[in-house]
Amino acid sequence: AQSKSDPRDAFILADLLRTDGHRFRSLHPLSDETRALCALVRARDDLVGQRVALANQLRALLESFWPGAAVIFAEVDSAITLSFLARYPTPHSAQHLGEKRLAAFLARQAYCGRRSTAELLDRLRSAPAGLAKEAEREAKGDVVRALVVVLEPLVGQIQQLSAAIEHAIAAHADGAILMSFPRAGRINAAQILAELGDDRLRFPSEEHLAAEAGVAPVTYESGKHRGVGFRWACNKRLRLALTTFADNSRHASPWAADVYTRARSRRCAHPHAVRVLARAWVRVL
């Protein structure tokens, strides 16, 4: 309607609360501990998203001119990889790198991986050679240095926030309950608790919680037509936390594994089967 506007909607809602407020259930604010946990969790999640984006950019850059540096270690954004790229940002800078020099570098970095020095060096040298010429290699090496400078403190701050979250969830009154679930861990348990809150009456039924978490489908009906679709309007942080927990739980809980397997036997794709399992866990929560 042409007369529809945000101020008018706000007025209607305020007037409805004035005249029929007694018909609605009052919402209670979260406790100070839960609000603090929520702030830590959401800040960490945002930083992790930035780390993933920068790591993908770094990996794509290395694959364009020096693929070996992207595969020598397991993760391109790990501390050992970032230290290696800070020391050897281009193929030219690593052309004289042998087993002795690599072993000395690994010793300085306290490398605790299971790969030997010879195997790591073989990974570096056996990767496809880049096609970039000298000027392009040097320019991309400068970009590698810039990305490393940004990623190193970012990874460090994520580790500090993770430590703070682990301490906060352990001290929370509901922390022990969520951490007791199979393979929930501390970070994932904190993510779930931060979005669920500590008000037991916030979700009056499991259907409300499933809809809020986005693990229940939406049914569309019009006349004789009926369809079921994916739920887009939901708390996406809560959905990610629940589906991550559900996917991990099937590796430690026979019950969860059975729910997931039965969903897959009905030809459900992996994401759909995980949401089915998350919906089953909602009944437990």
mmCIF file of C-alpha atoms in Angstrom:
data_model
loop_
_atom_site.group_PDB
_atom_site.id
_atom_site.type_symbol
_atom_site.label_atom_id
_atom_site.label_comp_id
_atom_site.label_asym_id
_atom_site.label_seq_id
_atom_site.Cartn_x
_atom_site.Cartn_y
_atom_site.Cartn_z
ATOM 1 C CA ALA A 1 0.000 0.000 0.000
ATOM 2 C CA GLN A 2 1.143 3.533 -0.717
ATOM 3 C CA SER A 3 0.461 4.568 2.865
ATOM 4 C CA LYS A 4 2.721 1.848 4.268
ATOM 5 C CA SER A 5 5.874 3.153 5.963
ATOM 6 C CA ASP A 6 8.214 2.172 8.791
ATOM 7 C CA PRO A 7 6.980 4.938 11.138
ATOM 8 C CA ARG A 8 3.377 3.837 10.548
ATOM 9 C CA ASP A 9 4.273 0.193 11.227
ATOM 10 C CA ALA A 10 6.006 1.246 14.445
ATOM 11 C CA PHE A 11 2.941 3.228 15.493
ATOM 12 C CA ILE A 12 0.628 0.252 14.858
ATOM 13 C CA LEU A 13 2.854 -2.076 16.875
ATOM 14 C CA ALA A 14 3.105 0.414 19.727
ATOM 15 C CA ASP A 15 -0.650 0.938 19.743
ATOM 16 C CA LEU A 16 -1.234 -2.839 19.703
ATOM 17 C CA LEU A 17 1.071 -3.207 22.693
ATOM 18 C CA ARG A 18 -0.834 -0.413 24.488
ATOM 19 C CA THR A 19 -4.272 -1.960 23.970
ATOM 20 C CA ASP A 20 -3.503 -5.704 23.911
ATOM 21 C CA GLY A 21 -0.177 -5.974 25.665
ATOM 22 C CA HIS A 22 -1.618 -8.373 28.189
ATOM 23 C CA ARG A 23 -2.074 -10.965 25.440
ATOM 24 C CA PHE A 24 1.668 -11.228 24.760
ATOM 25 C CA ARG A 25 4.375 -12.933 26.780
ATOM 26 C CA SER A 26 6.985 -10.596 28.225
ATOM 27 C CA LEU A 27 10.578 -11.057 27.073
ATOM 28 C CA HIS A 28 13.251 -11.029 29.747
ATOM 29 C CA PRO A 29 16.703 -9.611 29.029
ATOM 30 C CA LEU A 30 19.689 -11.920 28.946
ATOM 31 C CA SER A 31 21.936 -12.161 31.978
ATOM 32 C CA ASP A 32 25.133 -10.161 32.048
ATOM 33 C CA GLU A 33 27.214 -13.343 31.713
ATOM 34 C CA THR A 34 25.309 -14.449 28.607
ATOM 35 C CA ARG A 35 25.544 -11.014 27.005
ATOM 36 C CA ALA A 36 29.300 -11.013 27.611
ATOM 37 C CA LEU A 37 29.590 -14.494 26.107
ATOM 38 C CA CYS A 38 27.511 -13.404 23.106
ATOM 39 C CA ALA A 39 29.798 -10.414 22.505
ATOM 40 C CA LEU A 40 32.897 -12.632 22.571
ATOM 41 C CA VAL A 41 31.394 -15.309 20.331
ATOM 42 C CA ARG A 42 30.057 -12.939 17.692
ATOM 43 C CA ALA A 43 33.300 -10.961 17.570
ATOM 44 C CA ARG A 44 35.286 -14.175 17.098
ATOM 45 C CA ASP A 45 32.933 -15.431 14.391
ATOM 46 C CA ASP A 46 33.309 -12.164 12.485
ATOM 47 C CA LEU A 47 37.099 -12.325 12.734
ATOM 48 C CA VAL A 48 37.072 -15.956 11.594
ATOM 49 C CA GLY A 49 35.071 -14.910 8.534
ATOM 50 C CA GLN A 50 37.688 -12.276 7.735
ATOM 51 C CA ARG A 51 40.486 -14.807 8.278
ATOM 52 C CA VAL A 52 38.850 -17.287 5.894
ATOM 53 C CA ALA A 53 38.419 -14.611 3.224
ATOM 54 C CA LEU A 54 42.048 -13.484 3.512
ATOM 55 C CA ALA A 55 43.300 -17.090 3.578
ATOM 56 C CA ASN A 56 41.354 -17.876 0.405
ATOM 57 C CA GLN A 57 42.834 -14.784 -1.222
ATOM 58 C CA LEU A 58 46.325 -15.822 -0.168
ATOM 59 C CA ARG A 59 45.850 -19.386 -1.411
ATOM 60 C CA ALA A 60 44.541 -18.211 -4.787
ATOM 61 C CA LEU A 61 47.475 -15.803 -5.091
ATOM 62 C CA LEU A 62 50.045 -18.517 -4.342
ATOM 63 C CA GLU A 63 48.442 -20.944 -6.766
ATOM 64 C CA SER A 64 48.791 -18.337 -9.509
ATOM 65 C CA PHE A 65 52.588 -18.039 -9.271
ATOM 66 C CA TRP A 66 53.976 -20.410 -6.595
ATOM 67 C CA PRO A 67 51.677 -23.429 -5.949
ATOM 68 C CA GLY A 68 54.258 -25.247 -3.819
ATOM 69 C CA ALA A 69 54.073 -22.668 -1.036
ATOM 70 C CA ALA A 70 50.316 -23.271 -0.755
ATOM 71 C CA VAL A 71 50.691 -27.014 -0.103
ATOM 72 C CA ILE A 72 53.925 -27.385 1.851
ATOM 73 C CA PHE A 73 51.961 -27.179 5.130
ATOM 74 C CA ALA A 74 48.397 -28.254 5.872
ATOM 75 C CA GLU A 75 46.764 -24.833 6.279
ATOM 76 C CA VAL A 76 47.725 -21.700 4.417
ATOM 77 C CA ASP A 77 46.772 -19.503 7.389
ATOM 78 C CA SER A 78 48.585 -21.517 10.063
ATOM 79 C CA ALA A 79 51.362 -19.862 12.050
ATOM 80 C CA ILE A 80 54.065 -22.038 10.448
ATOM 81 C CA THR A 81 52.874 -21.234 6.911
ATOM 82 C CA LEU A 82 52.696 -17.499 7.589
ATOM 83 C CA SER A 83 56.205 -17.551 9.041
ATOM 84 C CA PHE A 84 57.442 -19.476 6.010
ATOM 85 C CA LEU A 85 55.851 -16.995 3.590
ATOM 86 C CA ALA A 86 57.260 -14.041 5.517
ATOM 87 C CA ARG A 87 60.744 -15.558 5.037
ATOM 88 C CA TYR A 88 60.204 -16.941 1.511
ATOM 89 C CA PRO A 89 57.493 -14.913 -0.280
ATOM 90 C CA THR A 90 58.598 -15.830 -3.829
ATOM 91 C CA PRO A 91 60.069 -18.871 -5.602
ATOM 92 C CA HIS A 92 63.271 -16.901 -6.165
ATOM 93 C CA SER A 93 63.730 -16.317 -2.423
ATOM 94 C CA ALA A 94 63.520 -20.091 -1.827
ATOM 95 C CA GLN A 95 65.667 -21.290 -4.710
ATOM 96 C CA HIS A 96 68.582 -22.139 -2.383
ATOM 97 C CA LEU A 97 66.362 -23.708 0.279
ATOM 98 C CA GLY A 98 67.631 -27.196 1.112
ATOM 99 C CA GLU A 99 66.976 -29.761 3.798
ATOM 100 C CA LYS A 100 69.416 -28.202 6.281
ATOM 101 C CA ARG A 101 67.995 -24.695 5.937
ATOM 102 C CA LEU A 102 64.430 -25.973 6.080
ATOM 103 C CA ALA A 103 65.239 -28.074 9.148
ATOM 104 C CA ALA A 104 66.749 -25.021 10.848
ATOM 105 C CA PHE A 105 63.643 -22.989 9.999
ATOM 106 C CA LEU A 106 61.348 -25.695 11.395
ATOM 107 C CA ALA A 107 63.403 -25.875 14.576
ATOM 108 C CA ARG A 108 63.147 -22.113 15.103
ATOM 109 C CA GLN A 109 59.385 -22.293 14.625
ATOM 110 C CA ALA A 110 59.047 -25.341 16.926
ATOM 111 C CA TYR A 111 57.330 -27.286 14.156
ATOM 112 C CA CYS A 112 55.454 -30.258 15.605
ATOM 113 C CA GLY A 113 53.951 -31.713 12.423
ATOM 114 C CA ARG A 114 54.294 -35.327 11.387
ATOM 115 C CA ARG A 115 56.004 -34.608 8.060
ATOM 116 C CA SER A 116 59.730 -34.981 7.728
ATOM 117 C CA THR A 117 61.943 -32.249 6.321
ATOM 118 C CA ALA A 118 62.518 -34.248 3.130
ATOM 119 C CA GLU A 119 58.794 -34.769 2.637
ATOM 120 C CA LEU A 120 58.013 -31.085 3.123
ATOM 121 C CA LEU A 121 60.736 -30.107 0.686
ATOM 122 C CA ASP A 122 59.407 -32.608 -1.845
ATOM 123 C CA ARG A 123 55.948 -31.068 -1.510
ATOM 124 C CA LEU A 124 57.409 -27.666 -2.244
ATOM 125 C CA ARG A 125 59.437 -28.757 -5.259
ATOM 126 C CA SER A 126 57.052 -31.289 -6.812
ATOM 127 C CA ALA A 127 54.168 -28.841 -7.105
ATOM 128 C CA PRO A 128 53.490 -27.360 -10.570
ATOM 129 C CA ALA A 129 55.675 -24.418 -11.511
ATOM 130 C CA GLY A 130 54.028 -21.035 -11.903
ATOM 131 C CA LEU A 131 54.001 -19.275 -15.268
ATOM 132 C CA ALA A 132 54.553 -15.756 -13.914
ATOM 133 C CA LYS A 133 57.654 -13.923 -15.083
ATOM 134 C CA GLU A 134 60.139 -12.087 -12.895
ATOM 135 C CA ALA A 135 58.374 -8.718 -12.570
ATOM 136 C CA GLU A 136 55.005 -10.365 -11.864
ATOM 137 C CA ARG A 137 56.572 -12.736 -9.316
ATOM 138 C CA GLU A 138 58.140 -9.859 -7.404
ATOM 139 C CA ALA A 139 54.884 -7.883 -7.450
ATOM 140 C CA LYS A 140 52.893 -10.860 -6.195
ATOM 141 C CA GLY A 141 55.554 -11.477 -3.577
ATOM 142 C CA ASP A 142 54.871 -7.985 -2.232
ATOM 143 C CA VAL A 143 51.167 -8.858 -2.055
ATOM 144 C CA VAL A 144 52.018 -12.077 -0.190
ATOM 145 C CA ARG A 145 53.997 -10.071 2.364
ATOM 146 C CA ALA A 146 51.067 -7.676 2.808
ATOM 147 C CA LEU A 147 48.587 -10.503 3.356
ATOM 148 C CA VAL A 148 50.912 -12.184 5.842
ATOM 149 C CA VAL A 149 51.269 -8.934 7.798
ATOM 150 C CA VAL A 150 47.472 -8.709 8.029
ATOM 151 C CA LEU A 151 46.849 -12.384 8.792
ATOM 152 C CA GLU A 152 49.418 -12.911 11.540
ATOM 153 C CA PRO A 153 47.892 -10.525 14.138
ATOM 154 C CA LEU A 154 44.388 -11.559 13.064
ATOM 155 C CA VAL A 155 45.121 -15.227 13.791
ATOM 156 C CA GLY A 156 46.655 -14.217 17.125
ATOM 157 C CA GLN A 157 43.594 -12.203 18.163
ATOM 158 C CA ILE A 158 41.286 -15.085 17.229
ATOM 159 C CA GLN A 159 43.314 -17.352 19.503
ATOM 160 C CA GLN A 160 43.009 -14.863 22.360
ATOM 161 C CA LEU A 161 39.244 -14.565 21.896
ATOM 162 C CA SER A 162 38.967 -18.354 21.757
ATOM 163 C CA ALA A 163 40.757 -18.605 25.099
ATOM 164 C CA ALA A 164 38.419 -15.981 26.600
ATOM 165 C CA ILE A 165 35.370 -17.840 25.272
ATOM 166 C CA GLU A 166 36.566 -21.151 26.709
ATOM 167 C CA HIS A 167 36.989 -19.506 30.117
ATOM 168 C CA ALA A 168 33.575 -17.793 29.918
ATOM 169 C CA ILE A 169 31.636 -20.921 28.891
ATOM 170 C CA ALA A 170 33.296 -22.934 31.662
ATOM 171 C CA ALA A 171 32.223 -20.335 34.234
ATOM 172 C CA HIS A 172 28.670 -19.976 32.883
ATOM 173 C CA ALA A 173 25.857 -21.642 34.809
ATOM 174 C CA ASP A 174 24.574 -23.442 31.682
ATOM 175 C CA GLY A 175 27.993 -24.112 30.189
ATOM 176 C CA ALA A 176 28.472 -27.578 31.663
ATOM 177 C CA ILE A 177 25.127 -28.726 30.237
ATOM 178 C CA LEU A 178 25.935 -27.771 26.653
ATOM 179 C CA MET A 179 29.539 -28.935 26.832
ATOM 180 C CA SER A 180 28.277 -32.378 27.915
ATOM 181 C CA PHE A 181 26.698 -32.990 24.494
ATOM 182 C CA PRO A 182 28.731 -35.243 22.156
ATOM 183 C CA ARG A 183 31.607 -33.355 20.533
ATOM 184 C CA ALA A 184 30.099 -29.977 21.365
ATOM 185 C CA GLY A 185 33.431 -28.744 22.677
ATOM 186 C CA ARG A 186 33.714 -25.306 24.226
ATOM 187 C CA ILE A 187 33.618 -22.946 21.246
ATOM 188 C CA ASN A 188 30.610 -24.578 19.602
ATOM 189 C CA ALA A 189 28.809 -24.890 22.949
ATOM 190 C CA ALA A 190 29.434 -21.190 23.535
ATOM 191 C CA GLN A 191 28.061 -20.359 20.076
ATOM 192 C CA ILE A 192 24.850 -22.256 20.812
ATOM 193 C CA LEU A 193 24.424 -20.772 24.293
ATOM 194 C CA ALA A 194 25.124 -17.242 23.060
ATOM 195 C CA GLU A 195 22.253 -17.472 20.571
ATOM 196 C CA LEU A 196 19.832 -19.540 22.663
ATOM 197 C CA GLY A 197 20.198 -17.342 25.724
ATOM 198 C CA ASP A 198 19.493 -18.374 29.300
ATOM 199 C CA ASP A 199 15.733 -17.671 29.348
ATOM 200 C CA ARG A 200 14.027 -21.080 29.384
ATOM 201 C CA LEU A 201 10.676 -19.529 28.366
ATOM 202 C CA ARG A 202 12.019 -17.680 25.327
ATOM 203 C CA PHE A 203 10.995 -20.569 23.060
ATOM 204 C CA PRO A 204 7.623 -21.941 24.237
ATOM 205 C CA SER A 205 7.910 -25.074 22.065
ATOM 206 C CA GLU A 206 10.428 -26.996 20.009
ATOM 207 C CA GLU A 207 8.671 -25.803 16.844
ATOM 208 C CA HIS A 208 9.459 -22.198 17.767
ATOM 209 C CA LEU A 209 13.111 -23.048 18.390
ATOM 210 C CA ALA A 210 13.390 -25.035 15.152
ATOM 211 C CA ALA A 211 11.929 -22.133 13.189
ATOM 212 C CA GLU A 212 14.208 -19.602 14.904
ATOM 213 C CA ALA A 213 17.225 -21.802 14.155
ATOM 214 C CA GLY A 214 16.234 -22.311 10.529
ATOM 215 C CA VAL A 215 16.258 -26.122 10.704
ATOM 216 C CA ALA A 216 12.521 -26.501 10.053
ATOM 217 C CA PRO A 217 11.256 -26.141 6.460
ATOM 218 C CA VAL A 218 8.609 -23.639 5.370
ATOM 219 C CA THR A 219 5.356 -24.944 3.893
ATOM 220 C CA TYR A 220 3.710 -22.905 1.136
ATOM 221 C CA GLU A 221 0.033 -23.525 0.331
ATOM 222 C CA SER A 222 -2.175 -21.802 -2.214
ATOM 223 C CA GLY A 223 -5.339 -23.481 -3.352
ATOM 224 C CA LYS A 224 -4.469 -27.015 -4.395
ATOM 225 C CA HIS A 225 -0.758 -26.292 -4.557
ATOM 226 C CA ARG A 226 1.467 -27.203 -1.625
ATOM 227 C CA GLY A 227 5.244 -26.911 -1.481
ATOM 228 C CA VAL A 228 8.008 -27.113 1.071
ATOM 229 C CA GLY A 229 10.993 -24.795 0.871
ATOM 230 C CA PHE A 230 14.147 -23.758 2.684
ATOM 231 C CA ARG A 231 13.703 -21.353 5.593
ATOM 232 C CA TRP A 232 15.628 -18.155 4.888
ATOM 233 C CA ALA A 233 14.186 -15.922 7.645
ATOM 234 C CA CYS A 234 15.894 -17.163 10.814
ATOM 235 C CA ASN A 235 18.763 -16.580 13.206
ATOM 236 C CA LYS A 236 21.572 -17.577 10.853
ATOM 237 C CA ARG A 237 24.197 -17.610 13.604
ATOM 238 C CA LEU A 238 22.096 -20.065 15.604
ATOM 239 C CA ARG A 239 21.529 -22.229 12.519
ATOM 240 C CA LEU A 240 25.251 -22.404 11.814
ATOM 241 C CA ALA A 241 26.006 -23.263 15.441
ATOM 242 C CA LEU A 242 23.366 -26.026 15.586
ATOM 243 C CA THR A 243 24.210 -27.589 12.228
ATOM 244 C CA THR A 244 27.923 -27.541 13.074
ATOM 245 C CA PHE A 245 27.182 -29.318 16.347
ATOM 246 C CA ALA A 246 24.854 -31.804 14.623
ATOM 247 C CA ASP A 247 27.448 -32.647 11.982
ATOM 248 C CA ASN A 248 30.094 -33.230 14.653
ATOM 249 C CA SER A 249 27.805 -35.202 16.959
ATOM 250 C CA ARG A 250 27.171 -37.975 14.445
ATOM 251 C CA HIS A 251 30.817 -39.041 14.819
ATOM 252 C CA ALA A 252 30.460 -39.600 18.576
ATOM 253 C CA SER A 253 26.782 -40.473 19.158
ATOM 254 C CA PRO A 254 25.262 -43.706 17.754
ATOM 255 C CA TRP A 255 21.802 -42.143 17.980
ATOM 256 C CA ALA A 256 22.870 -39.095 15.966
ATOM 257 C CA ALA A 257 24.652 -41.312 13.439
ATOM 258 C CA ASP A 258 21.466 -43.356 13.002
ATOM 259 C CA VAL A 259 19.319 -40.243 12.418
ATOM 260 C CA TYR A 260 21.818 -38.976 9.842
ATOM 261 C CA THR A 261 22.113 -42.361 8.102
ATOM 262 C CA ARG A 262 18.337 -42.767 7.831
ATOM 263 C CA ALA A 263 18.079 -39.279 6.343
ATOM 264 C CA ARG A 264 20.760 -40.124 3.786
ATOM 265 C CA SER A 265 18.970 -43.380 2.940
ATOM 266 C CA ARG A 266 15.947 -41.262 1.978
ATOM 267 C CA ARG A 267 18.227 -39.607 -0.616
ATOM 268 C CA CYS A 268 18.689 -36.446 1.390
ATOM 269 C CA ALA A 269 21.800 -34.481 0.473
ATOM 270 C CA HIS A 270 24.391 -33.982 3.205
ATOM 271 C CA PRO A 271 23.277 -30.410 4.149
ATOM 272 C CA HIS A 272 19.640 -31.538 4.325
ATOM 273 C CA ALA A 273 20.530 -34.603 6.407
ATOM 274 C CA VAL A 274 22.501 -32.405 8.831
ATOM 275 C CA ARG A 275 19.485 -30.094 9.215
ATOM 276 C CA VAL A 276 17.296 -33.157 9.892
ATOM 277 C CA LEU A 277 19.711 -34.192 12.616
ATOM 278 C CA ALA A 278 19.801 -30.635 14.005
ATOM 279 C CA ARG A 279 15.983 -30.703 14.101
ATOM 280 C CA ALA A 280 16.182 -33.913 16.139
ATOM 281 C CA TRP A 281 18.651 -32.305 18.546
ATOM 282 C CA VAL A 282 16.235 -29.382 19.002
ATOM 283 C CA ARG A 283 13.875 -31.809 20.733
ATOM 284 C CA VAL A 284 16.649 -32.586 23.202
ATOM 285 C CA LEU A 285 17.576 -28.948 23.791
#
